[in-house]
Coordinates of C-alpha atoms in Angstrom, one line a residue:
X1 CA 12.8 10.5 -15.6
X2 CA 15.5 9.4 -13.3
X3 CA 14.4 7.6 -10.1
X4 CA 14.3 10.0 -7.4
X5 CA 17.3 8.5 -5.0
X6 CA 16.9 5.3 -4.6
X7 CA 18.1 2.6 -6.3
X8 CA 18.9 -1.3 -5.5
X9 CA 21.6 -1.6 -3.1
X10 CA 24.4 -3.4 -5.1
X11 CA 25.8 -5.1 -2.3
X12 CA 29.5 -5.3 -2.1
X13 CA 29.7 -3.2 -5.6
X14 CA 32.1 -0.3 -5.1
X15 CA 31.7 3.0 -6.0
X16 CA 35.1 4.0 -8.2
X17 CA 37.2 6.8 -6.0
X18 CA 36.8 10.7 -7.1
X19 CA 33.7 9.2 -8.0
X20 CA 31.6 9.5 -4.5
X21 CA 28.4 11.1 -4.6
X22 CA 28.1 11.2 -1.1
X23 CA 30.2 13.9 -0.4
X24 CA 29.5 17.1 1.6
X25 CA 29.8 19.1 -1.5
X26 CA 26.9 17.6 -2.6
X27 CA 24.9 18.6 0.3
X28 CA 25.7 22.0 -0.5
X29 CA 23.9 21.4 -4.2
X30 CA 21.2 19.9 -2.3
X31 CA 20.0 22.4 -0.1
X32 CA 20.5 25.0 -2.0
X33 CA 17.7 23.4 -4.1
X34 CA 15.6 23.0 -0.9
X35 CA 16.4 26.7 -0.7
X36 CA 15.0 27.5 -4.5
X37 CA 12.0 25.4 -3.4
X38 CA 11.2 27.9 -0.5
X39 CA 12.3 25.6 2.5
X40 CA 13.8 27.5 5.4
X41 CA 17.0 25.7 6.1
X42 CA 18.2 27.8 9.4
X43 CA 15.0 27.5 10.8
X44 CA 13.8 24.0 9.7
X45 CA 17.9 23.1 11.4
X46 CA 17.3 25.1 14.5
X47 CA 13.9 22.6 15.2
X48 CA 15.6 19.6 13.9
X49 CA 19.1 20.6 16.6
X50 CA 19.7 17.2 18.5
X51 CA 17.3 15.1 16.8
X52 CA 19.0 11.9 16.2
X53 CA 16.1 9.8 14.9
X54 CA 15.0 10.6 11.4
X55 CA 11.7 12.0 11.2
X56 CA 8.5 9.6 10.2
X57 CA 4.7 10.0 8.2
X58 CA 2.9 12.9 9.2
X59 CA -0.6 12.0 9.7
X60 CA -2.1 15.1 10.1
X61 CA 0.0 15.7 6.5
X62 CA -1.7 13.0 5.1
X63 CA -5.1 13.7 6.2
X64 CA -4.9 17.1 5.1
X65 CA -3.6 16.1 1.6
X66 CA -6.6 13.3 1.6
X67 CA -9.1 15.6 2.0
X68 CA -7.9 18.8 0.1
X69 CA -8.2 16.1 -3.0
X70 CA -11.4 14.9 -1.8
X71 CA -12.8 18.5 -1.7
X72 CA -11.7 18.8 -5.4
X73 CA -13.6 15.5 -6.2
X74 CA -16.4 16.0 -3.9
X75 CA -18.7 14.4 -1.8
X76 CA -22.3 13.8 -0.3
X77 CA -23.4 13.0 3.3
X78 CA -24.1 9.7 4.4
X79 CA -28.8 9.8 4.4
X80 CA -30.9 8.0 6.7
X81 CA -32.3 6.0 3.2
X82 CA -28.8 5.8 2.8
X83 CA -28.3 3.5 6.1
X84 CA -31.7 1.7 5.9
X85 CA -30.6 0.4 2.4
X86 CA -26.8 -0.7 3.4
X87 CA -28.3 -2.4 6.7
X88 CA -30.7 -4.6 4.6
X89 CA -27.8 -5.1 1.9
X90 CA -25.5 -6.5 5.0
X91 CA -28.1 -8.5 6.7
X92 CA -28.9 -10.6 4.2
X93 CA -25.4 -10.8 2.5
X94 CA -24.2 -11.9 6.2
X95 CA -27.1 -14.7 6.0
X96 CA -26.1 -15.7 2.6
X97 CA -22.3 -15.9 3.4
X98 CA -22.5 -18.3 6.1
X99 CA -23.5 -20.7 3.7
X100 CA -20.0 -20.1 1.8
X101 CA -17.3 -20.0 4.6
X102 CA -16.4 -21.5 7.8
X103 CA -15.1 -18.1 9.3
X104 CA -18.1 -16.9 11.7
X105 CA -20.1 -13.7 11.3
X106 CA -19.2 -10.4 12.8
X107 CA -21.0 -8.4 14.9
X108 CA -23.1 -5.9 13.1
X109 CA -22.6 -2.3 13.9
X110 CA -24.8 0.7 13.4
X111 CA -22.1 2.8 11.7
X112 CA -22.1 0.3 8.7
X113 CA -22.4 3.2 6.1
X114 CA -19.3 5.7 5.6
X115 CA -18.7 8.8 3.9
X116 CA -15.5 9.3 1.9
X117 CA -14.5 11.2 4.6
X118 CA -15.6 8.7 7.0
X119 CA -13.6 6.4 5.3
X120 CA -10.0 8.5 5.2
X121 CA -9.9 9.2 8.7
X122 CA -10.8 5.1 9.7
X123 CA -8.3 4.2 7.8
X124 CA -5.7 6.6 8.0
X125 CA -3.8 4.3 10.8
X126 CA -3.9 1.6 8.6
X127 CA -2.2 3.4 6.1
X128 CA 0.3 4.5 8.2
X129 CA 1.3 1.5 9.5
X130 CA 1.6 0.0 6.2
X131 CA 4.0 1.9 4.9
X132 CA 6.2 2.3 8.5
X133 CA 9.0 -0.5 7.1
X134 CA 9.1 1.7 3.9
X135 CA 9.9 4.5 5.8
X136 CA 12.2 2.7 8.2
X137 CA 14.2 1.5 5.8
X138 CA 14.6 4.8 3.6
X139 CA 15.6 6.1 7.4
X140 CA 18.4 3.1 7.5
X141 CA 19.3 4.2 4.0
X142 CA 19.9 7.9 4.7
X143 CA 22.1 6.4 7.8
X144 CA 24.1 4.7 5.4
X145 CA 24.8 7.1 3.1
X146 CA 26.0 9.7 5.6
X147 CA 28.6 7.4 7.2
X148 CA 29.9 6.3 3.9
X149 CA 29.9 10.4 2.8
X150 CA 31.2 12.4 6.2
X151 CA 32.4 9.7 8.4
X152 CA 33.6 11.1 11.9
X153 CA 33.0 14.8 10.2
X154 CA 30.4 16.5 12.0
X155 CA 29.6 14.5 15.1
X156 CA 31.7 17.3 17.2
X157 CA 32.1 20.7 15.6
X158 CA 29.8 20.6 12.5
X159 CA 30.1 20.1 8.6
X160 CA 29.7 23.6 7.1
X161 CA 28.1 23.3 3.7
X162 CA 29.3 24.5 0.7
X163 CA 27.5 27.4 -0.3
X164 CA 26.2 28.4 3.0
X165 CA 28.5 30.7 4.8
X166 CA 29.4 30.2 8.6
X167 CA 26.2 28.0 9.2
X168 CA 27.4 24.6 9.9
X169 CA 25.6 21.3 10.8
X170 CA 26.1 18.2 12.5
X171 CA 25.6 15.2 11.0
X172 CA 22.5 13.8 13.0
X173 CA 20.9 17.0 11.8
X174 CA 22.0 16.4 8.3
X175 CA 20.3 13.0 8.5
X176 CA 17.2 14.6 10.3
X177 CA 16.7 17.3 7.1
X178 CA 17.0 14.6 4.6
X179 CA 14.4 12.0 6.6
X180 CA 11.7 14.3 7.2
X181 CA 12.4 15.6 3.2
X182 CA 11.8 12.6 2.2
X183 CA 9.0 11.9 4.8
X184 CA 7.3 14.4 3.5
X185 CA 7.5 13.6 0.2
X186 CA 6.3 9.8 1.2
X187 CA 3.4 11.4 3.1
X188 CA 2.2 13.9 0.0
X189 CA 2.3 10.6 -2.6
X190 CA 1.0 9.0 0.3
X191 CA -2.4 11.4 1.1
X192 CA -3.1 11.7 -2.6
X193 CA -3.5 8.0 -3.5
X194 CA -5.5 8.1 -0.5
X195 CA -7.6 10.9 -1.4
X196 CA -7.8 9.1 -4.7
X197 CA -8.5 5.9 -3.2
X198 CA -11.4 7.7 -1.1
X199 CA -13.6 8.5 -4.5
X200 CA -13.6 4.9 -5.8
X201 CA -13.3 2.1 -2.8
X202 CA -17.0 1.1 -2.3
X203 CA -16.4 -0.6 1.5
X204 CA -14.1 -0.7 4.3
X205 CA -12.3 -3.5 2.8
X206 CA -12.6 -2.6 -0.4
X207 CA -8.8 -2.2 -0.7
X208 CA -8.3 -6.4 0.3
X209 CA -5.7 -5.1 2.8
X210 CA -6.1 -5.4 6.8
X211 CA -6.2 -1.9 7.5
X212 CA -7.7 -1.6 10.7
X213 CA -7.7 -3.3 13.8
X214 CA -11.5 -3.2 14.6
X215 CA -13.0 -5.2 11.3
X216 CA -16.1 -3.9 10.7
X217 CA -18.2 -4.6 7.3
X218 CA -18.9 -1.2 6.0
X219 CA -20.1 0.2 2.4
X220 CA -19.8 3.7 1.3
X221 CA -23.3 4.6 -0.4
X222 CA -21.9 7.3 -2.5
X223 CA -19.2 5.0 -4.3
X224 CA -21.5 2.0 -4.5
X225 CA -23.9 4.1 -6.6
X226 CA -20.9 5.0 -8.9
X227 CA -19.8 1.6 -9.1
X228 CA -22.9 0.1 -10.5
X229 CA -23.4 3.7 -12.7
X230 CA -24.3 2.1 -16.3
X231 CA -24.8 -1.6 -15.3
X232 CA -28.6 -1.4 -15.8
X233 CA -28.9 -3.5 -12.8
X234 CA -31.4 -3.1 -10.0
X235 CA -29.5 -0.8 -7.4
X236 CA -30.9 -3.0 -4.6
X237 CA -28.6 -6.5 -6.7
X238 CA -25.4 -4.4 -6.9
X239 CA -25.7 -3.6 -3.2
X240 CA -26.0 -7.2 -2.0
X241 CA -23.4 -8.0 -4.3
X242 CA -20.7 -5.4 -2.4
X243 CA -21.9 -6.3 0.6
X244 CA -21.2 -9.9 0.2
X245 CA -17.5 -8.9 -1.2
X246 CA -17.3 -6.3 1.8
X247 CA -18.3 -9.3 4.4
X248 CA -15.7 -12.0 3.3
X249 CA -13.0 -9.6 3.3
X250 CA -13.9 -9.0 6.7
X251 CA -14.2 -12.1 7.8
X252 CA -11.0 -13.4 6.3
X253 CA -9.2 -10.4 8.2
X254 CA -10.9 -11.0 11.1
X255 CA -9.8 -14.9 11.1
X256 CA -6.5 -14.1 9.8
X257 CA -4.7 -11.5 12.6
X258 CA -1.2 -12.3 11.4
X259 CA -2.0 -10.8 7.7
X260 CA -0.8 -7.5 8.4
X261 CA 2.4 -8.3 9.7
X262 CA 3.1 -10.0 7.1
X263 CA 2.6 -7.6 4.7
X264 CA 4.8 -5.5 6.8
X265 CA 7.6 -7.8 6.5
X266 CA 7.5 -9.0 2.9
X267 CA 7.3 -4.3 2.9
X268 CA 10.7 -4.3 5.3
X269 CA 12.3 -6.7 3.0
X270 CA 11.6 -5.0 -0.4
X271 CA 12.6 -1.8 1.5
X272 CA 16.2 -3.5 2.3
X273 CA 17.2 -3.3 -0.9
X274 CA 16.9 0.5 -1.1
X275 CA 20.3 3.2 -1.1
X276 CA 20.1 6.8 -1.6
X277 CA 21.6 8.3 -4.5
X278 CA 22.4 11.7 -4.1
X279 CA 23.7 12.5 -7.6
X280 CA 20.2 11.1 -8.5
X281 CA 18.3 13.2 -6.1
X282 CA 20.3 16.4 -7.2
X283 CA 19.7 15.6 -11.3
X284 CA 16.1 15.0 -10.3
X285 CA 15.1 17.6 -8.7
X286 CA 17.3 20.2 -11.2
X287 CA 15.6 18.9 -13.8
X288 CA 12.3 19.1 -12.4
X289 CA 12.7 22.4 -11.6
X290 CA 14.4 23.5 -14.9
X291 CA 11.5 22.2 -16.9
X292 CA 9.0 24.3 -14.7
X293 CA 7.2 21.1 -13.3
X294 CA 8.2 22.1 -9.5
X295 CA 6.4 25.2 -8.4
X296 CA 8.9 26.3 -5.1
X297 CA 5.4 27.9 -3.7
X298 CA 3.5 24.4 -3.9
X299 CA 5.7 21.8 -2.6
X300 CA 3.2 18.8 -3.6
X301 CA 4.4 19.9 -7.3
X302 CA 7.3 18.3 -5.9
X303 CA 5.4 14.5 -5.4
X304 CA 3.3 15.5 -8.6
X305 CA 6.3 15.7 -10.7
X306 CA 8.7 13.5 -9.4
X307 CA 6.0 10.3 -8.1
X308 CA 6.4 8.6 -11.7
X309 CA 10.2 8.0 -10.6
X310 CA 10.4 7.8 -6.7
X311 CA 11.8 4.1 -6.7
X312 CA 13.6 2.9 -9.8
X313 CA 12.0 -0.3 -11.4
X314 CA 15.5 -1.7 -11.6
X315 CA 15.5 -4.4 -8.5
X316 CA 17.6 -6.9 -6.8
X317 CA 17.1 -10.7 -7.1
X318 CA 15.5 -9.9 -3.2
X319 CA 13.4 -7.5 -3.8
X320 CA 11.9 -9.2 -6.5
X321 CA 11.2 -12.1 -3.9
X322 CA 9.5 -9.9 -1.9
X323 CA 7.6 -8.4 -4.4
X324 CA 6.6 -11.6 -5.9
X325 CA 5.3 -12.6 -2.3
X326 CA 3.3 -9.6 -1.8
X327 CA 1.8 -10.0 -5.4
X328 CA 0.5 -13.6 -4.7
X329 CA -0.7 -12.7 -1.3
X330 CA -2.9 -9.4 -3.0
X331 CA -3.7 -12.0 -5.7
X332 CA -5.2 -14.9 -3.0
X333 CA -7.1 -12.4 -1.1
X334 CA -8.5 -11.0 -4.0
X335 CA -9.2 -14.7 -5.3
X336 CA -10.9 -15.9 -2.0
X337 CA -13.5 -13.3 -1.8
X338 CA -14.2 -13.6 -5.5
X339 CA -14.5 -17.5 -4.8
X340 CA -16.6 -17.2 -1.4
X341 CA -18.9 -14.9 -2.9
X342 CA -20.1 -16.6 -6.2
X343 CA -20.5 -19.5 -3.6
X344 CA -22.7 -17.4 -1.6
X345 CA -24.9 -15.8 -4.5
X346 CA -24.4 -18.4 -7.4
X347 CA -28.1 -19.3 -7.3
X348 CA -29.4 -16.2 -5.8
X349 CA -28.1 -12.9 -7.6
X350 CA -29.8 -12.7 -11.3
X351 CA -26.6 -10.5 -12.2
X352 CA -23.8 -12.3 -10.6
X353 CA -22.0 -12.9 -14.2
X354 CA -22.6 -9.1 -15.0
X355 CA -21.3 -8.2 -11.7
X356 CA -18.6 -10.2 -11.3
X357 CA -17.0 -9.3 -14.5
X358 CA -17.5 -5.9 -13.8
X359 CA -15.4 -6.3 -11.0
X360 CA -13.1 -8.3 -12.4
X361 CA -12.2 -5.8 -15.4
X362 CA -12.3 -2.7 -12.8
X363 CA -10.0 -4.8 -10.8
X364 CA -7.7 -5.0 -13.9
X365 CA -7.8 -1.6 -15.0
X366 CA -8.5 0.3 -11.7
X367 CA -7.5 -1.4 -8.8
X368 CA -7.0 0.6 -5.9
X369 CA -4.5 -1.6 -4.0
X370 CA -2.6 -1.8 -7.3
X371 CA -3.0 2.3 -7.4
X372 CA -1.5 2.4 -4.1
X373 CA 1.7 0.1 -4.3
X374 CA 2.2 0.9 -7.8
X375 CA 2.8 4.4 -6.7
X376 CA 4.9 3.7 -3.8
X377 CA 7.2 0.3 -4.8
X378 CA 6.8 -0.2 -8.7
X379 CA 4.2 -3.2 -7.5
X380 CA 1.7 -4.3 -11.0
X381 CA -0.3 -7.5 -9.3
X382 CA -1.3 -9.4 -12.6
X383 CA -4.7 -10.2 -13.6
X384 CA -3.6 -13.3 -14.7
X385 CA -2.2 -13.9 -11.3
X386 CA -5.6 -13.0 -9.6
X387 CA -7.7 -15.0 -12.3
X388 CA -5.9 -18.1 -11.4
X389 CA -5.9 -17.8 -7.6
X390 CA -9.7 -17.5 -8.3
X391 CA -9.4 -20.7 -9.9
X392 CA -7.1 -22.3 -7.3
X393 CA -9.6 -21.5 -4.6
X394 CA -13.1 -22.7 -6.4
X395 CA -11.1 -26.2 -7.7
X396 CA -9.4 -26.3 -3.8
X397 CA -12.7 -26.3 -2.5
X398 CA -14.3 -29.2 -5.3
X399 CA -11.4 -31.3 -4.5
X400 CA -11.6 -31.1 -0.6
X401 CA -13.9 -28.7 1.2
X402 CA -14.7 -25.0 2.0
X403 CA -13.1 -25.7 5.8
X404 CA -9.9 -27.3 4.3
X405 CA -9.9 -24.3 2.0
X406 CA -10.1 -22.0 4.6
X407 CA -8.0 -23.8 6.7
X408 CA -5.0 -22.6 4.7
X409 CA -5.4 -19.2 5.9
X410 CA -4.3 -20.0 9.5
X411 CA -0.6 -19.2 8.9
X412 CA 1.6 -17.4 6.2
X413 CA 3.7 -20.9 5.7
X414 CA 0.4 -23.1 4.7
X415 CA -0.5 -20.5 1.5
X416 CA 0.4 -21.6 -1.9
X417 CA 3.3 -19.8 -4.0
X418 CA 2.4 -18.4 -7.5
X419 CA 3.9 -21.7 -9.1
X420 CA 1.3 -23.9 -7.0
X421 CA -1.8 -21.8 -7.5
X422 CA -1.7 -23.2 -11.8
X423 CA -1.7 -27.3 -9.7
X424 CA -4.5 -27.0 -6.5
X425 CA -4.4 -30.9 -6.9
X426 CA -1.3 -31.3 -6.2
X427 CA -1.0 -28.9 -3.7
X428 CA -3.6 -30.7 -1.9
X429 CA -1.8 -33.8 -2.2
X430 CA 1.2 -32.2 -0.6
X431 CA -0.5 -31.3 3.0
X432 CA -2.3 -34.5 3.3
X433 CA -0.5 -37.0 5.5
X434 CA -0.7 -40.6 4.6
X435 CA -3.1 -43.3 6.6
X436 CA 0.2 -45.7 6.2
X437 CA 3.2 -44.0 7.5
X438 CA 5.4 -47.3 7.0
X439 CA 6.6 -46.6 3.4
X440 CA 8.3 -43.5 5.0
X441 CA 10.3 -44.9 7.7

């Protein structure tokens, strides 16, 4: 399937003349597709009239999306056996991981067991804030790709499109109709992996991402149960066990503020790289619709059958950069709390081996940040990549000690690359200054 309008941006590459896809014929094509898909174009122009930023994620969208999968999945309410059994789980993983980190405990709050629904709506403005330097730069793109196609046209009197009579439209209301299309086609993808994410994640930081500002170590009673469905392990082992991961997730986040924007940048700078095809857009969506995969009275069809090509996996030498750096940084997190918690419960969980390879397979085959960015950028975070920063973290720690380790976390600059993480000796080496200074000068 042909990506759905965007591709790398080829830099100074130009496109041959007669050949321009960004003409206002097009548009016509276009909407008369939004047209066949049941969108009102005269109305949906007469709200958008004037709007001159493009539009961004609906979050009541995405919570509504989030939970309509949710009810398709189902759920249970949170019991008072429930919270009696995740409170003893978190005391005494909290006691345990003291023992394996220098970041301090946090405060312990009563709402320390969530539903899946509990969990949506806390992390809903995560999400969204996540995924705001996608959006801005598919905004930029759109930008682009209307000066290049109608330069001074339709800043005055209008563009009328092809196809559509009398009606014409100006070109900040072109823009407008494409952003919040393509907003809410971001936002659908966006509430299903969500509502996905809801039936599997078994904590508040299950994800490894930062994605709220008030850490808190939470489990979600329901998923743990499923999680540890099978194992033939005491329920009471596997909930220490999460809560121990849960905890040094949250501590890390907690220590480390300036995680979440920079995941938003290494997000901004993958999203640079991103044009908007309309021939592609057009070609998509025709043959979407052709083979019957687009129902015009459903428009999540839309996400459904056109999510497998929303970004091309064709990138530029930059985006690969980025993507690298968001991989390694997913990979370290991941590799931390793996190393902190067999630290913590080495001697003390009967399981741990079970557990942990559990985990580790589940995180290979099921990952839910991988789920997520896989969807939205192409992103595939290796388990060899997340087996070696385990590595990198446990020898780190042999060679010099768990606050050195944790040390590293202080700024973005101080982390390894995915070349150092197979050489933690060496690494160390590197950010160790010399007693004798004089063979420098």
């Amino acid at each position: 399937m042909p990506g759905f309008g965007f591709t790398p941006d080829n830099g100074d590459e130009q496109e041959p003349e007669g050949n321009n896809p960004f003409g206002f014929e097009n548009f016509g094509e276009i909407f008369k597709q939004f047209s066949g898909m049941g969108l009102n174009l005269p109305a949906l122009m007469a709200s958008l009239s004037g709007q001159a930023s493009p539009a961004s994620l609906s979050k009541e969208m995405i919570r509504d999306i989030s939970r309509k999968y949710l009810s398709a999945h189902g759920e249970v309410p949170v019991t008072v056996e429930d919270l009696t059994q995740i409170q003893e789980a978190i005391n005494i993983a909290d006691l345990w991981i003291n023992e394996a980190t220098t970041f301090p405990s946090l405060p312990l709050t009563d709402s320390i067991a969530l539903s899946r629904r509990d969990w949506i709506d806390s992390t809903l403005n995560g999400w969204q804030e996540l995924t705001k330097p996608l959006v801005d730069s598919m905004s930029g793109a759109l930008s682009s790709m209307l000066d290049q196609g109608l330069g001074e046209q339709g800043e005055d009197n209008g563009i009328s499109i092809p196809g559509f009579g009398p009606m014409s439209i100006s070109k900040s209301s072109i823009n407008a109709i494409m952003a919040t299309f393509m907003s809410s086609l971001i936002s659908t993808q966006l509430g299903q992996s969500i509502g996905a994410l809801s039936t599997t994640v078994t904590g508040a930081n299950d994800v490894a991402l930062p994605l709220s500002k008030d850490i808190k170590a939470q489990l979600l009673p329901q998923n743990v149960r499923a999680w540890g469905s099978g194992l033939e392990i005491q329920e009471g082992e596997i909930r220490i066990y999460l809560a121990l991961r849960e905890i040094a997730a949250a501590r890390l986040f907690k220590q480390s503020p300036w995680l979440s924007g920079y995941i938003a940048e290494v997000i901004s700078a993958y999203g640079s790289g991103i044009r908007i095809d309309i021939s592609a857009i057009t070609q998509s969506a025709q043959d979407a619709m052709d083979s019957g995969a687009i129902d015009p009275s459903n428009p999540e069809s839309m996400a459904s059958a056109l999510s497998g090509g929303l970004f091309t996996p064709e990138t530029t030498a930059s985006q690969s950069a980025a993507l690298e750096k968001l991989e390694t940084l997913l990979a370290l997190i991941e590799g931390w709390i793996d190393a902190v918690v067999v630290k913590a419960a080495s001697d003390r969980l009967p399981s741990l081996i079970k557990l942990r390879e559990t985990q580790v397979r589940r995180r290979a085959t099921n990952s839910p940040t991988q789920q997520l960015f896989a969807t939205l950028l192409g992103l595939e975070v290796s388990p060899r990549l997340t087996r070696e920063a385990i590595s990198f973290w446990e020898k780190l720690e042999k060679i010099d000690s768990i606050s050195a380790r944790d040390k590293i976390w202080e700024e973005a600059f101080l982390l390894p690359t995915a070349s150092q993480l197979l050489d933690p000796e060496g690494f160390s080496k590197s950010r160790k200054i010399p007693d004798d200074l004089s063979g420098l000068i």
